[in-house]
Amino acid sequence: MVSLLKKLIGSRNDRLLKQYRAQVTRINALEPKVAALSDEQLAAKTDEFRGRVQSGASLDSLLPEAFAVVREASKRVFGMRHFDVQMLGAIALHNGKISEMRTGEGKTLMATLAVYLNALSGAGVHVVTVNDYLARRDAQWMGRLYNFLGMTVGVVVPQQENEEKRAAYMADITYGTNNEYGFDYLRDNMEFRAEDRRQRPLSYAIVDEVDSILIDEARTPLIISGQAEDNTELYVRMNVVPPMLTRMAAEPKAQEPEPEGDFWVDEKGQQVYLSEAGHEKSEGILSRIGLLPEGESLYDARNITLMHHLMVALRAHNLFFLDQQYVVQEDEVVIVDEFTGRLMVGRRWSDGLHQAVEAKEGVKIQNENQTLASITFQNYFRMYDKLSGMTGTADTEAYEFQEIYSLETVIIPTNRPMVREDQNDQVFKTDKEKYQAILADIKDCHERNQPVLVGTTSIENSELLSGLLKQDKMPHEVLNAKQHAREAEIVAEAGKPGHITIATNMAGRGTDIVLGGSIEKQIDLVRADPNLSESDKEARVETIKSEWAPASERVKKAGGLRIIGTERHESRRIDNQLRGRAGRQGDPGSSRFYLSLDDSLMRIFAGDRVRSIMERLRLPEGEPIEARMVSRSIESAQRKVEARNFDIRKQLLEYDDVANDQRKVLYAQRNEVLESADVSETILNLLDAEITKQFQIYIPEESMEEQWDVPALQVVLEAEWQIEMPLVEMLEKETTLSNEDLLERVLAEARRLYGAKVELVGRENWAPFERSMLLQAIDTHWRGHLSSLDHLRQGIHLRGYAQKDPKQEYKREAFELFSAMLDRIRNETIKVLMTVKIQSAEQVEAEAAPAHLENVTYHHSDYDAALSGEDPGIDNAVSQFNATVANVVPKVGRNDPCPCGSGKKYKHCHGKLA
């Protein structure tokens, strides 16, 4: 019935395309009229459109004219005319949908239509790319078109000056990476001055390689962190333990004897589990190396940190490998993006995993981090008023886009028919047989002058294959995270006759492989040469083009670009992206994946089934299985992984939604404080609320006089709030005084004392201090709150054992934590402002420490000796100074809470003085 209805009325996709084609017809009808305009008249159209938008015209009503203007400008600037299918894709983008267009169909140029139209509103358009190189390239390349039409273009990249960033965000169109946009949002909400913020309100974003950014990268949130505890030595000492433990051959099964060994690895869940014997052995090892006191258990409350470090060390040794998940560069462990194969410089794994990997590799261990601010990509991009995206492979994840982002996927037809031949997978028993077949295929293509692109899933595999090709003396290029800088150059050459290119994960490379090789760079160099006349330049360009045409023909006759996959990726999309490199714009091409039962995806998800088929068929060595049934079995395994990854992302989002609601409330309040020149009214309201709360602890509402504890209230007000009032005497003199009257007097006195402080320094001097204290309290307690939410999240699943819904429990407890945090912010802000000591300049000078003690750090041979002034390594004046300190400050251990009441450890607070 469904297929019959689709034939009768068309699918949803067909109906949308029909609507869009009607608009394309209107745009094409305007072409002759727009082509007759001069360059100046064409550029003047931008101001005319802006005027109409300000007068109330909708962007939809301007679409046909605006698209016709951009198409004409593109013809004049680039010599490229938008195809009708690019118009369809751009209409989908403008309507807040995802345009799925095959590789090579010109997504970058297509996006200019929707970008220009939406930039007319003046609210700013963000174009999101997967890396800095593409952001800079597209901003420069497409910027010529926008500048021709009188629009400004900015680009945001890491390590940019704030002034440059602000200017880039104020431009009509801003290019940048998803990471940079997200981090700038978090940074803006950590600033102490409104004018230091970078971004404007988020209006419209077009996400390039939308599946890579909104799905693949959405598994890990963006985190800005600062230094926390210094536990680096513990990682080094714990690093010796994993090699002493034995891995089990297989995961233990219920009602079967436990295999020999100390731990097993769950590769699906990316976790390591200790067995009963493993626990005992670990405790023995930790006791021997002095980390665990003799006779104590790893599960004692005081040893819970040791347990965490042990599990992290085991994961680092058994799940994270050099040249697969990370590389080591310049004494640093750098993460490799598992989806794009690029280095993620500056990104670190959390929960001590990065430090454990650093200890394993013997590089410098950096301090642990504390989360200062965090957001997931899902919640960041859902803040835009309108969101759209483009990619070559979104259809397999259409359900997730609709479910999480309310983004519909529209499949745009190709400009020319697709003629690439996708051959069935070949499955071998062992890796050795697989690589022999791959080498034979590469040799065959090389001899026939057919260019080959070999896709691998890790740096290690790409280098292994490169080594095999070197043994056979076959020239080739390797494109992985280590050759990141030469990426554009390698991809430009990949289509030349007989060229062999090995690439790690071709997702989001953003550069087309042109059959015969790309000639754009050569032409650009000739045109930029100041020593050549215009006629010489044109002659050289013609020579380059004439040499390229025969090379392109040779490649086409050899069968176009050949794609070879060395194993299947977890996601079908990444495989499709690799395949999509061939067959652009109707070019010929072919693709095949070579697999073995040793591949991780086959081993974990589909190995047993395929192995049993091979054994039944009794295939000789080196003979592969090539059957649609096997390919379907592999695709079924990929679907399982995709579904599991979707569940992980959805779960992450459901928990982050709780934090996101709190984040929105807190950031809104923080921005209100930031934008207010004077927060005195807010502070006075907080003062009233805090004093009232304190008052009601000792004199509850609607209580009998016998229940009042007035002496205790008097002591607390004086000691903690510096409000000196003879409350006991007042009540003795005025026996009819009610609790409401008494509260009124306390509040009036608190306001009087506060007003006196403000008067002493002047409102204009006090206001910035007042504001900064409130902001500081918000930031400090928000950081602590994020840490609490992290800890709550890690253990909340255990509530399921008590027949409680973990998500509901998390929501309830997170709300309680948030309320408690707001109370602490109020309390701390008011307490500091009420107890801060105001001194005149003369008093400050009189009480100042001796000049020679300023800004000096002293290193002592013994901590206690230093405090008592008995350390022989310091001079007499300092000894006297320390002796005074020792009399005033109680003796405190380095890791004890500081007596000042800051909540920090002594070594991070007043202990720094020593």
XYZ file of N, CA and C in Angstrom, residues 629-819:
573
model
N 24.604 -11.477 0.095
C 24.167 -11.893 1.431
C 25.180 -11.439 2.491
N 26.493 -11.573 2.170
C 27.547 -11.181 3.119
C 27.536 -9.668 3.307
N 27.390 -8.926 2.184
C 27.340 -7.459 2.275
C 26.169 -7.020 3.138
N 25.021 -7.741 2.983
C 23.837 -7.388 3.797
C 24.094 -7.665 5.266
N 24.800 -8.764 5.535
C 25.125 -9.123 6.922
C 25.997 -8.031 7.559
N 26.938 -7.501 6.759
C 27.830 -6.441 7.262
C 27.036 -5.155 7.478
N 26.146 -4.825 6.529
C 25.335 -3.617 6.676
C 24.427 -3.717 7.902
N 23.966 -4.936 8.174
C 23.132 -5.143 9.366
C 23.950 -4.868 10.625
N 25.232 -5.309 10.616
C 26.119 -5.028 11.759
C 26.316 -3.525 11.910
N 26.490 -2.827 10.779
C 26.676 -1.363 10.831
C 25.431 -0.679 11.389
N 24.261 -1.188 10.974
C 23.013 -0.597 11.492
C 22.930 -0.735 13.011
N 23.378 -1.907 13.506
C 23.373 -2.124 14.963
C 24.255 -1.092 15.659
N 25.448 -0.875 15.099
C 26.380 0.085 15.706
C 25.792 1.489 15.642
N 25.203 1.838 14.481
C 24.604 3.173 14.324
C 23.485 3.378 15.342
N 22.659 2.326 15.524
C 21.549 2.431 16.484
C 22.081 2.604 17.895
N 23.176 1.874 18.190
C 23.772 1.983 19.528
C 24.354 3.382 19.752
N 25.039 3.884 18.728
C 25.620 5.225 18.842
C 24.534 6.293 18.966
N 23.405 6.072 18.259
C 22.278 7.011 18.369
C 21.745 7.012 19.795
N 21.633 5.826 20.387
C 21.164 5.729 21.777
C 22.102 6.458 22.732
N 23.429 6.306 22.491
C 24.424 6.984 23.339
C 24.221 8.491 23.250
N 24.087 8.985 21.983
C 23.930 10.441 21.791
C 22.617 10.937 22.383
N 21.551 10.136 22.211
C 20.242 10.554 22.730
C 20.270 10.606 24.250
N 20.913 9.602 24.851
C 21.023 9.552 26.312
C 21.831 10.746 26.824
N 22.965 11.018 26.150
C 23.803 12.161 26.510
C 22.971 13.436 26.469
N 22.146 13.551 25.404
C 21.335 14.750 25.229
C 20.253 14.859 26.301
N 19.618 13.736 26.633
C 18.552 13.780 27.647
C 19.086 14.245 28.992
N 20.288 13.794 29.334
C 20.888 14.248 30.594
C 21.366 15.701 30.475
N 21.927 16.040 29.290
C 22.424 17.410 29.136
C 21.279 18.411 29.061
N 20.091 17.963 28.628
C 18.938 18.872 28.584
C 18.640 19.445 29.959
N 18.848 18.626 30.993
C 18.615 19.089 32.374
C 19.606 20.216 32.684
N 20.901 19.947 32.399
C 21.925 20.970 32.645
C 21.692 22.178 31.744
N 21.167 21.924 30.526
C 20.960 23.014 29.570
C 19.896 23.988 30.052
N 18.813 23.460 30.636
C 17.768 24.345 31.181
C 18.361 25.228 32.274
N 19.199 24.613 33.117
C 19.833 25.377 34.196
C 20.840 26.388 33.616
N 21.569 25.935 32.574
C 22.565 26.810 31.927
C 21.894 28.067 31.365
N 20.736 27.858 30.708
C 20.018 29.000 30.110
C 19.607 30.005 31.183
N 19.057 29.482 32.297
C 18.606 30.364 33.390
C 19.794 31.134 33.956
N 20.882 30.403 34.252
C 22.041 31.031 34.881
C 22.695 32.055 33.946
N 22.883 31.658 32.663
C 23.516 32.579 31.703
C 22.647 33.816 31.464
N 21.313 33.638 31.469
C 20.407 34.787 31.289
C 20.573 35.751 32.461
N 20.632 35.208 33.697
C 20.810 36.055 34.877
C 22.185 36.728 34.856
N 23.189 35.941 34.436
C 24.555 36.475 34.393
C 24.645 37.627 33.383
N 24.009 37.444 32.210
C 24.031 38.499 31.187
C 23.296 39.748 31.658
N 22.246 39.536 32.436
C 21.514 40.675 33.001
C 22.438 41.488 33.910
N 23.197 40.769 34.755
C 24.156 41.440 35.659
C 25.233 42.144 34.835
N 25.726 41.453 33.795
C 26.818 41.967 32.963
C 26.401 43.252 32.250
N 25.136 43.305 31.803
C 24.671 44.451 31.017
C 24.186 45.597 31.901
N 24.045 45.349 33.205
C 23.586 46.424 34.107
C 24.785 47.248 34.562
N 24.654 48.556 34.458
C 25.732 49.435 34.952
C 25.715 49.442 36.478
N 24.530 49.271 37.053
C 24.376 49.330 38.508
C 23.461 48.189 38.955
N 23.965 47.314 39.848
C 23.143 46.179 40.313
C 22.704 46.374 41.763
N 22.689 47.636 42.221
C 22.404 47.905 43.639
C 21.031 47.375 44.057
N 20.031 47.517 43.166
C 18.686 47.056 43.522
C 18.682 45.536 43.729
N 19.358 44.816 42.817
C 19.451 43.348 42.938
C 20.131 42.976 44.248
N 21.233 43.695 44.564
C 22.009 43.381 45.777
C 21.158 43.615 47.029
N 20.400 44.724 47.052
C 19.562 45.018 48.225
C 18.469 43.960 48.397
N 17.924 43.480 47.256
C 16.916 42.407 47.345
C 17.539 41.124 47.887
N 18.757 40.826 47.414
C 19.467 39.633 47.906
C 19.786 39.783 49.392
N 20.174 41.008 49.801
C 20.500 41.283 51.205
C 19.278 41.011 52.088
N 18.119 41.555 51.666
C 16.876 41.339 52.429
C 16.560 39.837 52.534
N 16.712 39.133 51.395
C 16.365 37.697 51.371
C 17.295 36.899 52.287
N 18.589 37.200 52.245
C 19.562 36.439 53.042
C 19.392 36.694 54.533
N 19.242 37.973 54.892
C 19.087 38.312 56.323
C 17.787 37.714 56.856
N 16.719 37.771 56.033
C 15.426 37.188 56.444
C 15.582 35.695 56.687
N 16.286 35.032 55.759
C 16.488 33.573 55.878
C 17.255 33.246 57.161
N 18.319 34.038 57.438
C 19.126 33.826 58.642
C 18.277 34.064 59.900
N 17.471 35.132 59.865
C 16.616 35.512 60.991
C 15.633 34.378 61.315
N 15.060 33.770 60.237
C 14.006 32.765 60.437
C 14.542 31.420 60.925
N 15.852 31.235 60.868
C 16.442 30.011 61.445
C 16.260 30.043 62.969
N 16.431 31.255 63.550
C 16.393 31.384 65.017
C 15.026 31.851 65.519
N 14.322 32.594 64.656
C 12.974 33.034 65.032
C 12.041 32.638 63.891
N 11.550 31.368 63.887
C 10.710 30.907 62.769
C 9.430 31.724 62.646
N 8.890 31.736 61.411
C 7.619 32.443 61.167
C 6.499 31.777 61.981
N 5.571 32.613 62.444
C 4.378 32.150 63.178
C 4.740 31.220 64.336
N 5.840 31.566 65.043
C 6.248 30.730 66.185
C 5.934 31.465 67.489
N 5.931 30.709 68.578
C 5.715 31.286 69.904
C 7.025 31.894 70.384
N 6.911 32.903 71.288
C 8.112 33.566 71.792
C 9.042 32.598 72.514
N 8.455 31.535 73.106
C 9.259 30.540 73.827
C 10.198 29.785 72.876
N 9.835 29.776 71.557
C 10.645 29.040 70.576
C 11.780 29.889 70.004
N 11.810 31.181 70.366
C 12.814 32.076 69.790
C 14.167 31.858 70.470
N 15.243 31.913 69.649
C 16.602 31.836 70.209
C 17.314 33.147 69.876
N 16.908 34.221 70.592
C 17.405 35.568 70.270
C 18.906 35.721 70.574
N 19.429 35.195 71.712
C 20.869 35.359 71.962
C 21.729 34.755 70.842
N 21.323 33.575 70.347
C 22.092 32.938 69.264
C 22.038 33.786 68.003
N 20.846 34.361 67.702
C 20.694 35.214 66.515
C 21.610 36.425 66.616
N 21.662 37.036 67.804
C 22.495 38.216 68.032
C 23.980 37.885 67.763
N 24.419 36.721 68.272
C 25.816 36.298 68.093
C 26.125 36.089 66.609
N 25.224 35.396 65.911
C 25.442 35.087 64.481
C 25.473 36.369 63.644
N 24.543 37.273 63.879
C 24.506 38.529 63.111
C 25.802 39.315 63.288
N 26.319 39.284 64.509
C 27.549 40.034 64.789
C 28.771 39.336 64.197
N 28.853 38.011 64.406
C 30.050 37.280 63.975
C 30.116 37.115 62.464
N 28.979 36.758 61.851
C 29.012 36.421 60.420
C 28.656 37.585 59.509
N 27.847 38.524 60.017
C 27.365 39.591 59.135
C 27.815 40.980 59.585
N 28.493 41.030 60.734
C 28.971 42.310 61.303
C 27.832 43.306 61.510
N 26.672 42.766 61.920
C 25.528 43.625 62.281
C 25.419 43.565 63.805
N 25.840 44.651 64.452
C 25.846 44.666 65.917
C 24.550 45.304 66.415
N 23.681 44.507 66.999
C 22.390 45.010 67.525
C 22.090 44.329 68.858
N 21.706 45.107 69.882
C 21.370 44.508 71.208
C 19.947 43.956 71.197
N 19.745 42.853 70.479
C 18.382 42.308 70.293
C 17.767 41.857 71.623
N 18.606 41.263 72.501
C 18.088 40.769 73.798
C 17.568 41.947 74.617
N 18.358 43.045 74.656
C 17.945 44.242 75.418
C 16.659 44.831 74.857
N 16.596 44.873 73.501
C 15.389 45.430 72.850
C 14.134 44.702 73.316
N 14.212 43.387 73.339
C 13.037 42.593 73.715
C 12.704 42.751 75.194
N 13.731 42.942 76.016
C 13.485 43.142 77.452
C 12.788 44.477 77.694
N 13.224 45.517 76.900
C 12.627 46.843 77.078
C 11.227 46.913 76.476
N 11.100 46.295 75.263
C 9.800 46.375 74.564
C 9.205 44.973 74.499
N 8.460 44.630 75.495
C 7.922 43.256 75.594
C 6.881 42.959 74.531
N 6.285 44.004 73.934
C 5.242 43.767 72.911
C 5.818 43.642 71.497
N 7.129 43.691 71.380
C 7.770 43.654 70.049
C 7.503 42.303 69.371
N 6.934 42.345 68.153
C 6.646 41.091 67.432
C 7.857 40.687 66.589
N 7.813 39.431 66.112
C 8.945 38.985 65.285
C 9.043 39.787 63.976
N 7.873 40.226 63.403
C 7.900 41.039 62.177
C 8.593 42.375 62.435
N 8.302 43.002 63.591
C 8.919 44.294 63.922
C 10.429 44.122 64.098
N 10.791 43.040 64.789
C 12.218 42.798 65.032
C 12.955 42.583 63.703
N 12.320 41.830 62.794
C 12.933 41.587 61.478
C 13.100 42.906 60.726
N 12.078 43.770 60.786
C 12.147 45.077 60.107
C 13.351 45.871 60.597
N 13.577 45.862 61.935
C 14.701 46.621 62.500
C 16.047 46.042 62.048
N 16.144 44.682 62.018
C 17.384 44.047 61.585
C 17.669 44.406 60.123
N 16.625 44.335 59.274
C 16.807 44.648 57.842
C 17.204 46.118 57.658
N 16.561 47.004 58.433
C 16.873 48.441 58.330
C 18.324 48.692 58.716
N 18.796 48.029 59.796
C 20.181 48.196 60.243
C 21.166 47.639 59.196
N 20.815 46.475 58.601
C 21.679 45.882 57.577
C 21.802 46.825 56.388
N 20.675 47.412 55.970
C 20.702 48.342 54.831
C 21.499 49.604 55.179
N 21.353 50.074 56.454
C 22.086 51.290 56.874
C 23.591 51.049 56.818
N 24.025 49.887 57.391
C 25.454 49.559 57.393
C 25.990 49.428 55.963
N 25.174 48.785 55.110
C 25.597 48.608 53.719
C 25.706 49.961 53.018
N 24.686 50.814 53.242
C 24.685 52.151 52.633
C 25.890 52.970 53.069
N 26.293 52.808 54.350
C 27.445 53.565 54.872
C 28.721 53.185 54.121
N 28.877 51.882 53.795
C 30.061 51.428 53.043
C 30.076 52.045 51.651
N 28.903 52.031 51.022
C 28.791 52.567 49.655
C 29.123 54.056 49.675
N 28.612 54.758 50.685
C 28.844 56.211 50.802
C 30.324 56.516 50.990
N 31.006 55.649 51.744
C 32.420 55.864 52.052
C 33.282 55.874 50.783
N 32.983 54.979 49.845
C 33.814 54.914 48.622
C 33.151 55.589 47.430
N 31.874 55.893 47.538
C 31.163 56.528 46.422
C 30.506 55.471 45.544
N 29.269 55.729 45.106
C 28.502 54.769 44.307
C 29.247 54.383 43.024
N 29.921 55.375 42.351
C 30.597 55.085 41.072
C 31.772 54.119 41.255
N 32.416 54.137 42.443
C 33.519 53.191 42.706
C 33.000 51.847 43.207
N 31.888 51.899 43.959
C 31.367 50.674 44.575
C 30.671 49.776 43.548
N 29.948 50.385 42.586
C 29.122 49.615 41.628
C 29.916 48.542 40.881
N 31.125 48.864 40.308
C 31.858 47.803 39.590
C 32.292 46.662 40.527
N 32.673 47.025 41.796
C 33.106 46.007 42.766
C 31.945 45.070 43.097
N 30.778 45.697 43.312
C 29.562 44.966 43.647
C 29.224 43.975 42.520
N 29.313 44.483 41.274
C 28.988 43.651 40.117
C 29.974 42.499 39.962
N 31.267 42.809 40.116
C 32.292 41.768 39.914
C 32.187 40.693 41.003
N 31.818 41.092 42.242
C 31.656 40.096 43.308
C 30.517 39.127 42.981
N 29.418 39.671 42.442
C 28.263 38.831 42.093
C 28.639 37.875 40.948
N 29.337 38.409 39.926
C 29.745 37.569 38.790
C 30.714 36.474 39.231
N 31.637 36.860 40.115
C 32.634 35.896 40.599
C 31.958 34.752 41.367
N 30.980 35.118 42.190
C 30.257 34.098 42.968
C 29.485 33.172 42.031
N 28.835 33.748 41.001
C 28.090 32.932 40.021
C 29.032 31.940 39.353
N 30.191 32.433 38.855
C 31.129 31.580 38.110
C 31.713 30.481 38.988
N 32.127 30.851 40.213
C 32.754 29.870 41.109
C 31.786 28.742 41.438
N 30.561 29.099 41.789
C 29.605 28.073 42.203
C 29.047 27.285 41.017
N 28.995 27.913 39.841
C 28.565 27.184 38.638
C 29.580 26.086 38.302
N 30.868 26.388 38.460
C 31.913 25.385 38.204
C 31.742 24.189 39.149
N 31.530 24.508 40.417
C 31.319 23.436 41.404
C 30.064 22.637 41.088
N 29.033 23.347 40.610
C 27.762 22.689 40.276
C 27.949 21.723 39.100
N 28.719 22.141 38.083
C 28.986 21.263 36.933
C 29.683 19.983 37.382
N 30.621 20.144 38.318
C 31.346 18.984 38.848
C 30.374 18.061 39.606
N 29.472 18.639 40.381
C 28.478 17.843 41.123
C 27.567 17.080 40.172
N 27.153 17.752 39.081
C 26.288 17.092 38.089
C 27.012 15.920 37.432
N 28.312 16.101 37.177
C 29.141 15.023 36.603
C 29.124 13.792 37.504
N 29.369 14.031 38.794
C 29.408 12.924 39.753
C 28.034 12.263 39.893
N 27.001 13.096 39.904
C 25.634 12.567 40.011
C 25.312 11.700 38.795
N 25.716 12.174 37.624
C 25.446 11.457 36.349
C 26.109 10.078 36.331
N 27.335 9.998 36.887
C 28.094 8.744 36.825
C 27.447 7.623 37.642
N 26.766 7.962 38.714
C 26.230 6.905 39.575
C 24.722 6.757 39.530
N 24.057 7.620 38.751
C 22.585 7.654 38.817
C 21.945 6.374 38.278
N 22.634 5.656 37.371
C 22.041 4.433 36.797
C 21.765 3.372 37.869
N 22.478 3.475 39.006
C 22.289 2.483 40.087
C 20.901 2.595 40.715
N 20.239 3.762 40.525
C 18.881 3.915 41.075
C 17.914 2.924 40.417
N 18.264 2.458 39.212
C 17.421 1.487 38.516
C 17.219 0.226 39.332
N 18.233 -0.135 40.143
C 18.121 -1.343 40.978
C 17.044 -1.171 42.054
N 16.730 0.080 42.390
C 15.685 0.331 43.391
C 14.341 0.601 42.724
N 14.202 0.163 41.443
C 12.971 0.338 40.676
C 12.603 1.811 40.515
N 13.628 2.671 40.407
C 13.377 4.096 40.175
C 13.911 4.464 38.801
N 13.269 5.416 38.138
C 13.713 5.846 36.811
C 14.923 6.763 36.972
N 16.125 6.338 36.507
C 17.332 7.151 36.712
C 17.207 8.578 36.163
N 16.514 8.728 34.997
C 16.410 10.072 34.402
C 15.575 10.999 35.280
N 14.456 10.464 35.811
C 13.617 11.278 36.697
C 14.360 11.630 37.980
N 15.106 10.655 38.515
C 15.894 10.881 39.722
C 16.959 11.958 39.476
N 17.573 11.877 38.286
C 18.614 12.861 37.926
C 18.010 14.266 37.852
N 16.827 14.361 37.212
C 16.163 15.668 37.113
C 15.877 16.237 38.494
N 15.325 15.371 39.369
C 14.940 15.825 40.714
C 16.159 16.291 41.507
N 17.197 15.461 41.514
C 18.381 15.810 42.312
C 19.136 16.992 41.710
N 19.168 17.062 40.362
C 19.855 18.183 39.708
C 19.165 19.496 40.065
N 17.809 19.461 40.162
C 17.059 20.665 40.546
C 17.400 21.075 41.977
N 17.484 20.071 42.859
C 17.842 20.363 44.264
C 19.247 20.970 44.347
N 20.174 20.393 43.565
C 21.557 20.915 43.551
C 21.581 22.352 43.040
N 20.759 22.621 42.012
C 20.716 23.958 41.411
C 20.169 24.973 42.421
N 19.110 24.586 43.128
C 18.530 25.487 44.146
C 19.553 25.770 45.237
